[in-house]
Amino acid sequence: AQKVTQAQTEISVVEKEDVTLDCVYETRDTTYYLFWYKQPPSGELVFLIRRNSFDEQNEISGRYSWNFQKSTSSFNFTITASQVVDSAVYFCALSPVFTGNQFYFGTGTSLTVIP
Amino acid sequence: EPEVTQTPSHQVTQMGQEVILRCVPISNHLYFYWYRQILGQKVEFLVSFYNNEISEKSEIFDDQFSVERPDGSNFTLKIRSTKLEDSAMYFCASQTGGEAGELFFGEGSRLTVL
């Protein structure tokens, strides 16, 4: 069974604070991909990152960074020096490679950055 | 930058009516998807489509739903007889190949069933 859990339903931070969004996944597949998508108030889904199960190297892109730890089945997302434009719902997703090609999304974390 | 486009952006319909949601995927992509998001909830997989046929579908995708790629560019989702619980945002997505490449989502079509 494939499952993605985002335990944080809503988070509020003050602008310029750092914030980490948690994602824990379950899969029996040994090869899979993990993703983060951003859904701003306008409703579209914006791709942020893809990570394959063999690459545990952390990634940094500007103020965004991701920490993939296979040992704890987690793929956490940190925003450094948050800005109001970061306010959105963030979804973590899992896609197994060999047992179908659908994406399994978490329930999302709604982030509000207060100016 | 190529993008997935969806029409209409919002449709209001009466229960029992048929609805067709349209999508134009990115032109060189091979895999196409429909996902649904009921307001405030997570994004749920409906169906995937490859090589002119359904490759995978979820339990949500029952006999009331169908998909079609009628002309090599459009990818449509038809709901035969809408129910109140079909009210949701419907996202079309496309993907270059099958190995879990990035899904490119359209902006969504909001369906409201009254």
PDB file of N, CA and C in Angstrom, chain A residues 12-93:
ATOM      1  N   SER A  12       1.240  28.526  10.900  1.00  0.00           N
ATOM      2  CA  SER A  12       1.375  29.975  10.720  1.00  0.00           C
ATOM      3  C   SER A  12       2.731  30.403  11.241  1.00  0.00           C
ATOM      4  N   VAL A  13       3.407  31.210  10.458  1.00  0.00           N
ATOM      5  CA  VAL A  13       4.699  31.754  10.888  1.00  0.00           C
ATOM      6  C   VAL A  13       4.714  33.235  10.569  1.00  0.00           C
ATOM      7  N   VAL A  14       5.597  33.934  11.236  1.00  0.00           N
ATOM      8  CA  VAL A  14       5.788  35.346  10.952  1.00  0.00           C
ATOM      9  C   VAL A  14       6.850  35.465   9.878  1.00  0.00           C
ATOM     10  N   GLU A  15       6.649  36.405   9.012  1.00  0.00           N
ATOM     11  CA  GLU A  15       7.596  36.619   7.915  1.00  0.00           C
ATOM     12  C   GLU A  15       9.035  36.613   8.431  1.00  0.00           C
ATOM     13  N   LYS A  16       9.890  35.996   7.633  1.00  0.00           N
ATOM     14  CA  LYS A  16      11.329  35.862   7.886  1.00  0.00           C
ATOM     15  C   LYS A  16      11.668  34.676   8.802  1.00  0.00           C
ATOM     16  N   GLU A  17      10.676  34.055   9.377  1.00  0.00           N
ATOM     17  CA  GLU A  17      10.956  32.844  10.150  1.00  0.00           C
ATOM     18  C   GLU A  17      11.195  31.676   9.197  1.00  0.00           C
ATOM     19  N   ASP A  18      11.931  30.690   9.685  1.00  0.00           N
ATOM     20  CA  ASP A  18      12.083  29.439   8.939  1.00  0.00           C
ATOM     21  C   ASP A  18      10.940  28.505   9.324  1.00  0.00           C
ATOM     22  N   VAL A  19      10.554  27.661   8.370  1.00  0.00           N
ATOM     23  CA  VAL A  19       9.475  26.719   8.657  1.00  0.00           C
ATOM     24  C   VAL A  19       9.769  25.403   7.944  1.00  0.00           C
ATOM     25  N   THR A  20       9.470  24.304   8.618  1.00  0.00           N
ATOM     26  CA  THR A  20       9.662  22.970   8.038  1.00  0.00           C
ATOM     27  C   THR A  20       8.332  22.267   7.937  1.00  0.00           C
ATOM     28  N   LEU A  21       8.059  21.759   6.757  1.00  0.00           N
ATOM     29  CA  LEU A  21       6.836  20.997   6.502  1.00  0.00           C
ATOM     30  C   LEU A  21       7.212  19.519   6.454  1.00  0.00           C
ATOM     31  N   ASP A  22       6.513  18.735   7.235  1.00  0.00           N
ATOM     32  CA  ASP A  22       6.872  17.325   7.352  1.00  0.00           C
ATOM     33  C   ASP A  22       6.104  16.460   6.354  1.00  0.00           C
ATOM     34  N   CYS A  23       6.774  15.413   5.906  1.00  0.00           N
ATOM     35  CA  CYS A  23       6.138  14.434   5.017  1.00  0.00           C
ATOM     36  C   CYS A  23       6.706  13.065   5.358  1.00  0.00           C
ATOM     37  N   VAL A  24       5.814  12.138   5.650  1.00  0.00           N
ATOM     38  CA  VAL A  24       6.218  10.762   5.919  1.00  0.00           C
ATOM     39  C   VAL A  24       5.462   9.868   4.945  1.00  0.00           C
ATOM     40  N   TYR A  25       6.142   8.913   4.391  1.00  0.00           N
ATOM     41  CA  TYR A  25       5.499   8.086   3.375  1.00  0.00           C
ATOM     42  C   TYR A  25       5.624   6.608   3.706  1.00  0.00           C
ATOM     43  N   GLU A  26       4.759   5.812   3.104  1.00  0.00           N
ATOM     44  CA  GLU A  26       4.816   4.359   3.241  1.00  0.00           C
ATOM     45  C   GLU A  26       4.732   3.751   1.849  1.00  0.00           C
ATOM     46  N   THR A  27       5.612   2.836   1.596  1.00  0.00           N
ATOM     47  CA  THR A  27       5.551   2.096   0.347  1.00  0.00           C
ATOM     48  C   THR A  27       6.334   0.809   0.493  1.00  0.00           C
ATOM     49  N   ARG A  28       5.929  -0.212  -0.250  1.00  0.00           N
ATOM     50  CA  ARG A  28       6.689  -1.450  -0.258  1.00  0.00           C
ATOM     51  C   ARG A  28       7.617  -1.476  -1.490  1.00  0.00           C
ATOM     52  N   ASP A  29       7.441  -0.501  -2.351  1.00  0.00           N
ATOM     53  CA  ASP A  29       8.294  -0.437  -3.532  1.00  0.00           C
ATOM     54  C   ASP A  29       9.700  -0.008  -3.129  1.00  0.00           C
ATOM     55  N   THR A  30      10.676  -0.551  -3.810  1.00  0.00           N
ATOM     56  CA  THR A  30      12.063  -0.150  -3.528  1.00  0.00           C
ATOM     57  C   THR A  30      12.481   1.010  -4.408  1.00  0.00           C
ATOM     58  N   THR A  31      11.735   1.205  -5.486  1.00  0.00           N
ATOM     59  CA  THR A  31      12.052   2.309  -6.403  1.00  0.00           C
ATOM     60  C   THR A  31      10.830   3.207  -6.514  1.00  0.00           C
ATOM     61  N   TYR A  32      11.010   4.434  -6.186  1.00  0.00           N
ATOM     62  CA  TYR A  32       9.881   5.358  -6.175  1.00  0.00           C
ATOM     63  C   TYR A  32      10.413   6.783  -6.273  1.00  0.00           C
ATOM     64  N   TYR A  33       9.486   7.680  -6.526  1.00  0.00           N
ATOM     65  CA  TYR A  33       9.814   9.100  -6.564  1.00  0.00           C
ATOM     66  C   TYR A  33       8.960   9.839  -5.541  1.00  0.00           C
ATOM     67  N   LEU A  34       9.542  10.876  -5.009  1.00  0.00           N
ATOM     68  CA  LEU A  34       8.836  11.756  -4.086  1.00  0.00           C
ATOM     69  C   LEU A  34       8.798  13.158  -4.672  1.00  0.00           C
ATOM     70  N   PHE A  35       7.716  13.854  -4.390  1.00  0.00           N
ATOM     71  CA  PHE A  35       7.508  15.178  -4.967  1.00  0.00           C
ATOM     72  C   PHE A  35       6.956  16.132  -3.905  1.00  0.00           C
ATOM     73  N   TRP A  36       7.202  17.408  -4.144  1.00  0.00           N
ATOM     74  CA  TRP A  36       6.473  18.457  -3.448  1.00  0.00           C
ATOM     75  C   TRP A  36       5.835  19.364  -4.490  1.00  0.00           C
ATOM     76  N   TYR A  37       4.565  19.689  -4.215  1.00  0.00           N
ATOM     77  CA  TYR A  37       3.828  20.637  -5.049  1.00  0.00           C
ATOM     78  C   TYR A  37       3.285  21.752  -4.164  1.00  0.00           C
ATOM     79  N   LYS A  38       3.197  22.931  -4.742  1.00  0.00           N
ATOM     80  CA  LYS A  38       2.637  24.095  -4.044  1.00  0.00           C
ATOM     81  C   LYS A  38       1.304  24.448  -4.687  1.00  0.00           C
ATOM     82  N   GLN A  39       0.298  24.712  -3.861  1.00  0.00           N
ATOM     83  CA  GLN A  39      -0.995  25.137  -4.378  1.00  0.00           C
ATOM     84  C   GLN A  39      -1.318  26.506  -3.776  1.00  0.00           C
ATOM     85  N   PRO A  40      -1.042  27.575  -4.520  1.00  0.00           N
ATOM     86  CA  PRO A  40      -1.356  28.920  -4.017  1.00  0.00           C
ATOM     87  C   PRO A  40      -2.862  29.137  -3.997  1.00  0.00           C
ATOM     88  N   PRO A  41      -3.309  30.258  -3.429  1.00  0.00           N
ATOM     89  CA  PRO A  41      -4.756  30.522  -3.343  1.00  0.00           C
ATOM     90  C   PRO A  41      -5.470  30.475  -4.696  1.00  0.00           C
ATOM     91  N   SER A  42      -4.757  30.726  -5.761  1.00  0.00           N
ATOM     92  CA  SER A  42      -5.373  30.683  -7.092  1.00  0.00           C
ATOM     93  C   SER A  42      -5.737  29.267  -7.521  1.00  0.00           C
ATOM     94  N   GLY A  43      -5.207  28.262  -6.850  1.00  0.00           N
ATOM     95  CA  GLY A  43      -5.676  26.892  -7.039  1.00  0.00           C
ATOM     96  C   GLY A  43      -4.828  25.968  -7.883  1.00  0.00           C
ATOM     97  N   GLU A  44      -3.908  26.486  -8.684  1.00  0.00           N
ATOM     98  CA  GLU A  44      -3.145  25.567  -9.525  1.00  0.00           C
ATOM     99  C   GLU A  44      -2.111  24.807  -8.697  1.00  0.00           C
ATOM    100  N   LEU A  45      -1.605  23.744  -9.255  1.00  0.00           N
ATOM    101  CA  LEU A  45      -0.585  22.941  -8.586  1.00  0.00           C
ATOM    102  C   LEU A  45       0.760  23.213  -9.267  1.00  0.00           C
ATOM    103  N   VAL A  46       1.704  23.655  -8.474  1.00  0.00           N
ATOM    104  CA  VAL A  46       2.999  24.056  -9.008  1.00  0.00           C
ATOM    105  C   VAL A  46       4.065  23.085  -8.522  1.00  0.00           C
ATOM    106  N   PHE A  47       4.762  22.481  -9.459  1.00  0.00           N
ATOM    107  CA  PHE A  47       5.820  21.524  -9.132  1.00  0.00           C
ATOM    108  C   PHE A  47       6.970  22.252  -8.442  1.00  0.00           C
ATOM    109  N   LEU A  48       7.503  21.636  -7.363  1.00  0.00           N
ATOM    110  CA  LEU A  48       8.650  22.201  -6.674  1.00  0.00           C
ATOM    111  C   LEU A  48       9.879  21.324  -6.815  1.00  0.00           C
ATOM    112  N   ILE A  49       9.723  20.022  -6.573  1.00  0.00           N
ATOM    113  CA  ILE A  49      10.887  19.151  -6.601  1.00  0.00           C
ATOM    114  C   ILE A  49      10.468  17.693  -6.814  1.00  0.00           C
ATOM    115  N   ARG A  50      11.382  16.939  -7.418  1.00  0.00           N
ATOM    116  CA  ARG A  50      11.246  15.488  -7.535  1.00  0.00           C
ATOM    117  C   ARG A  50      12.528  14.867  -6.985  1.00  0.00           C
ATOM    118  N   ARG A  51      12.355  13.779  -6.281  1.00  0.00           N
ATOM    119  CA  ARG A  51      13.505  13.087  -5.720  1.00  0.00           C
ATOM    120  C   ARG A  51      13.313  11.596  -5.925  1.00  0.00           C
ATOM    121  N   ASN A  52      14.309  10.862  -6.424  1.00  0.00           N
ATOM    122  CA  ASN A  52      14.136   9.424  -6.538  1.00  0.00           C
ATOM    123  C   ASN A  52      14.673   8.722  -5.298  1.00  0.00           C
ATOM    124  N   SER A  53      14.232   7.509  -5.112  1.00  0.00           N
ATOM    125  CA  SER A  53      14.493   6.788  -3.860  1.00  0.00           C
ATOM    126  C   SER A  53      15.956   6.427  -3.666  1.00  0.00           C
ATOM    127  N   PHE A  54      16.749   6.557  -4.710  1.00  0.00           N
ATOM    128  CA  PHE A  54      18.166   6.215  -4.582  1.00  0.00           C
ATOM    129  C   PHE A  54      19.038   7.430  -4.300  1.00  0.00           C
ATOM    130  N   ASP A  55      18.421   8.564  -4.267  1.00  0.00           N
ATOM    131  CA  ASP A  55      19.194   9.788  -4.105  1.00  0.00           C
ATOM    132  C   ASP A  55      18.808  10.474  -2.810  1.00  0.00           C
ATOM    133  N   GLU A  56      19.573  10.235  -1.761  1.00  0.00           N
ATOM    134  CA  GLU A  56      19.269  10.813  -0.464  1.00  0.00           C
ATOM    135  C   GLU A  56      19.999  12.121  -0.214  1.00  0.00           C
ATOM    136  N   GLN A  57      20.628  12.629  -1.220  1.00  0.00           N
ATOM    137  CA  GLN A  57      21.325  13.893  -1.047  1.00  0.00           C
ATOM    138  C   GLN A  57      20.315  15.006  -0.833  1.00  0.00           C
ATOM    139  N   ASN A  58      20.573  15.836   0.149  1.00  0.00           N
ATOM    140  CA  ASN A  58      19.690  16.971   0.382  1.00  0.00           C
ATOM    141  C   ASN A  58      19.835  17.974  -0.750  1.00  0.00           C
ATOM    142  N   GLU A  59      18.771  18.686  -0.976  1.00  0.00           N
ATOM    143  CA  GLU A  59      18.801  19.649  -2.077  1.00  0.00           C
ATOM    144  C   GLU A  59      18.389  21.022  -1.578  1.00  0.00           C
ATOM    145  N   ILE A  60      19.055  22.016  -2.125  1.00  0.00           N
ATOM    146  CA  ILE A  60      18.740  23.404  -1.777  1.00  0.00           C
ATOM    147  C   ILE A  60      18.477  24.161  -3.068  1.00  0.00           C
ATOM    148  N   SER A  61      17.403  24.919  -3.064  1.00  0.00           N
ATOM    149  CA  SER A  61      17.101  25.769  -4.209  1.00  0.00           C
ATOM    150  C   SER A  61      16.647  27.120  -3.668  1.00  0.00           C
ATOM    151  N   GLY A  62      17.553  28.029  -3.616  1.00  0.00           N
ATOM    152  CA  GLY A  62      17.220  29.349  -3.067  1.00  0.00           C
ATOM    153  C   GLY A  62      16.856  29.239  -1.603  1.00  0.00           C
ATOM    154  N   ARG A  63      15.649  29.666  -1.253  1.00  0.00           N
ATOM    155  CA  ARG A  63      15.212  29.600   0.151  1.00  0.00           C
ATOM    156  C   ARG A  63      14.598  28.236   0.501  1.00  0.00           C
ATOM    157  N   TYR A  64      14.490  27.377  -0.482  1.00  0.00           N
ATOM    158  CA  TYR A  64      13.859  26.073  -0.265  1.00  0.00           C
ATOM    159  C   TYR A  64      14.939  25.005  -0.080  1.00  0.00           C
ATOM    160  N   SER A  65      14.694  24.094   0.812  1.00  0.00           N
ATOM    161  CA  SER A  65      15.584  22.937   0.936  1.00  0.00           C
ATOM    162  C   SER A  65      14.754  21.721   1.313  1.00  0.00           C
ATOM    163  N   TRP A  66      15.282  20.562   0.918  1.00  0.00           N
ATOM    164  CA  TRP A  66      14.560  19.321   1.162  1.00  0.00           C
ATOM    165  C   TRP A  66      15.504  18.319   1.821  1.00  0.00           C
ATOM    166  N   ASN A  67      14.971  17.599   2.779  1.00  0.00           N
ATOM    167  CA  ASN A  67      15.737  16.613   3.520  1.00  0.00           C
ATOM    168  C   ASN A  67      15.062  15.257   3.353  1.00  0.00           C
ATOM    169  N   PHE A  68      15.686  14.393   2.575  1.00  0.00           N
ATOM    170  CA  PHE A  68      15.138  13.061   2.305  1.00  0.00           C
ATOM    171  C   PHE A  68      15.888  12.068   3.183  1.00  0.00           C
ATOM    172  N   GLN A  69      15.168  11.357   4.032  1.00  0.00           N
ATOM    173  CA  GLN A  69      15.790  10.345   4.881  1.00  0.00           C
ATOM    174  C   GLN A  69      15.033   9.037   4.708  1.00  0.00           C
ATOM    175  N   LYS A  70      15.659   8.121   4.014  1.00  0.00           N
ATOM    176  CA  LYS A  70      15.003   6.839   3.739  1.00  0.00           C
ATOM    177  C   LYS A  70      14.807   6.037   5.022  1.00  0.00           C
ATOM    178  N   SER A  71      15.731   6.179   5.967  1.00  0.00           N
ATOM    179  CA  SER A  71      15.662   5.394   7.203  1.00  0.00           C
ATOM    180  C   SER A  71      14.394   5.698   7.986  1.00  0.00           C
ATOM    181  N   THR A  72      13.915   6.925   7.876  1.00  0.00           N
ATOM    182  CA  THR A  72      12.696   7.308   8.593  1.00  0.00           C
ATOM    183  C   THR A  72      11.526   7.542   7.631  1.00  0.00           C
ATOM    184  N   SER A  73      11.733   7.211   6.350  1.00  0.00           N
ATOM    185  CA  SER A  73      10.690   7.400   5.323  1.00  0.00           C
ATOM    186  C   SER A  73      10.129   8.820   5.380  1.00  0.00           C
ATOM    187  N   SER A  74      11.023   9.764   5.402  1.00  0.00           N
ATOM    188  CA  SER A  74      10.567  11.152   5.482  1.00  0.00           C
ATOM    189  C   SER A  74      11.191  11.988   4.372  1.00  0.00           C
ATOM    190  N   PHE A  75      10.469  12.988   3.972  1.00  0.00           N
ATOM    191  CA  PHE A  75      10.931  13.896   2.914  1.00  0.00           C
ATOM    192  C   PHE A  75      10.425  15.278   3.293  1.00  0.00           C
ATOM    193  N   ASN A  76      11.168  15.927   4.164  1.00  0.00           N
ATOM    194  CA  ASN A  76      10.724  17.195   4.740  1.00  0.00           C
ATOM    195  C   ASN A  76      11.194  18.379   3.914  1.00  0.00           C
ATOM    196  N   PHE A  77      10.440  19.429   3.996  1.00  0.00           N
ATOM    197  CA  PHE A  77      10.642  20.615   3.169  1.00  0.00           C
ATOM    198  C   PHE A  77      10.777  21.832   4.083  1.00  0.00           C
ATOM    199  N   THR A  78      11.880  22.538   3.931  1.00  0.00           N
ATOM    200  CA  THR A  78      12.117  23.719   4.765  1.00  0.00           C
ATOM    201  C   THR A  78      12.150  24.972   3.906  1.00  0.00           C
ATOM    202  N   ILE A  79      11.445  25.975   4.354  1.00  0.00           N
ATOM    203  CA  ILE A  79      11.505  27.301   3.731  1.00  0.00           C
ATOM    204  C   ILE A  79      12.247  28.208   4.701  1.00  0.00           C
ATOM    205  N   THR A  80      13.318  28.789   4.224  1.00  0.00           N
ATOM    206  CA  THR A  80      14.136  29.685   5.045  1.00  0.00           C
ATOM    207  C   THR A  80      13.689  31.120   4.797  1.00  0.00           C
ATOM    208  N   ALA A  81      13.659  31.901   5.837  1.00  0.00           N
ATOM    209  CA  ALA A  81      13.288  33.324   5.728  1.00  0.00           C
ATOM    210  C   ALA A  81      11.983  33.466   4.951  1.00  0.00           C
ATOM    211  N   SER A  82      10.932  32.903   5.492  1.00  0.00           N
ATOM    212  CA  SER A  82       9.652  32.840   4.793  1.00  0.00           C
ATOM    213  C   SER A  82       9.151  34.226   4.383  1.00  0.00           C
ATOM    214  N   GLN A  83       8.389  34.222   3.293  1.00  0.00           N
ATOM    215  CA  GLN A  83       7.802  35.454   2.777  1.00  0.00           C
ATOM    216  C   GLN A  83       6.292  35.245   2.630  1.00  0.00           C
ATOM    217  N   VAL A  84       5.576  36.351   2.553  1.00  0.00           N
ATOM    218  CA  VAL A  84       4.119  36.274   2.427  1.00  0.00           C
ATOM    219  C   VAL A  84       3.712  35.467   1.199  1.00  0.00           C
ATOM    220  N   VAL A  85       4.505  35.579   0.124  1.00  0.00           N
ATOM    221  CA  VAL A  85       4.179  34.848  -1.117  1.00  0.00           C
ATOM    222  C   VAL A  85       4.312  33.345  -0.953  1.00  0.00           C
ATOM    223  N   ASP A  86       4.910  32.905   0.134  1.00  0.00           N
ATOM    224  CA  ASP A  86       5.007  31.461   0.392  1.00  0.00           C
ATOM    225  C   ASP A  86       3.696  30.901   0.934  1.00  0.00           C
ATOM    226  N   SER A  87       2.763  31.751   1.293  1.00  0.00           N
ATOM    227  CA  SER A  87       1.478  31.284   1.820  1.00  0.00           C
ATOM    228  C   SER A  87       0.767  30.458   0.753  1.00  0.00           C
ATOM    229  N   ALA A  88       0.487  29.222   1.085  1.00  0.00           N
ATOM    230  CA  ALA A  88      -0.106  28.278   0.128  1.00  0.00           C
ATOM    231  C   ALA A  88      -0.349  26.967   0.850  1.00  0.00           C
ATOM    232  N   VAL A  89      -0.963  26.047   0.125  1.00  0.00           N
ATOM    233  CA  VAL A  89      -1.037  24.675   0.621  1.00  0.00           C
ATOM    234  C   VAL A  89       0.066  23.891  -0.077  1.00  0.00           C
ATOM    235  N   TYR A  90       0.805  23.121   0.660  1.00  0.00           N
ATOM    236  CA  TYR A  90       1.908  22.350   0.113  1.00  0.00           C
ATOM    237  C   TYR A  90       1.587  20.860   0.216  1.00  0.00           C
ATOM    238  N   PHE A  91       1.731  20.184  -0.908  1.00  0.00           N
ATOM    239  CA  PHE A  91       1.437  18.757  -0.968  1.00  0.00           C
ATOM    240  C   PHE A  91       2.702  17.965  -1.235  1.00  0.00           C
ATOM    241  N   CYS A  92       2.850  16.909  -0.468  1.00  0.00           N
ATOM    242  CA  CYS A  92       3.895  15.923  -0.710  1.00  0.00           C
ATOM    243  C   CYS A  92       3.247  14.769  -1.474  1.00  0.00           C
ATOM    244  N   ALA A  93       3.966  14.147  -2.385  1.00  0.00           N
ATOM    245  CA  ALA A  93       3.378  13.059  -3.172  1.00  0.00           C
ATOM    246  C   ALA A  93       4.416  11.977  -3.429  1.00  0.00           C
TER     247      ALA A  93
END
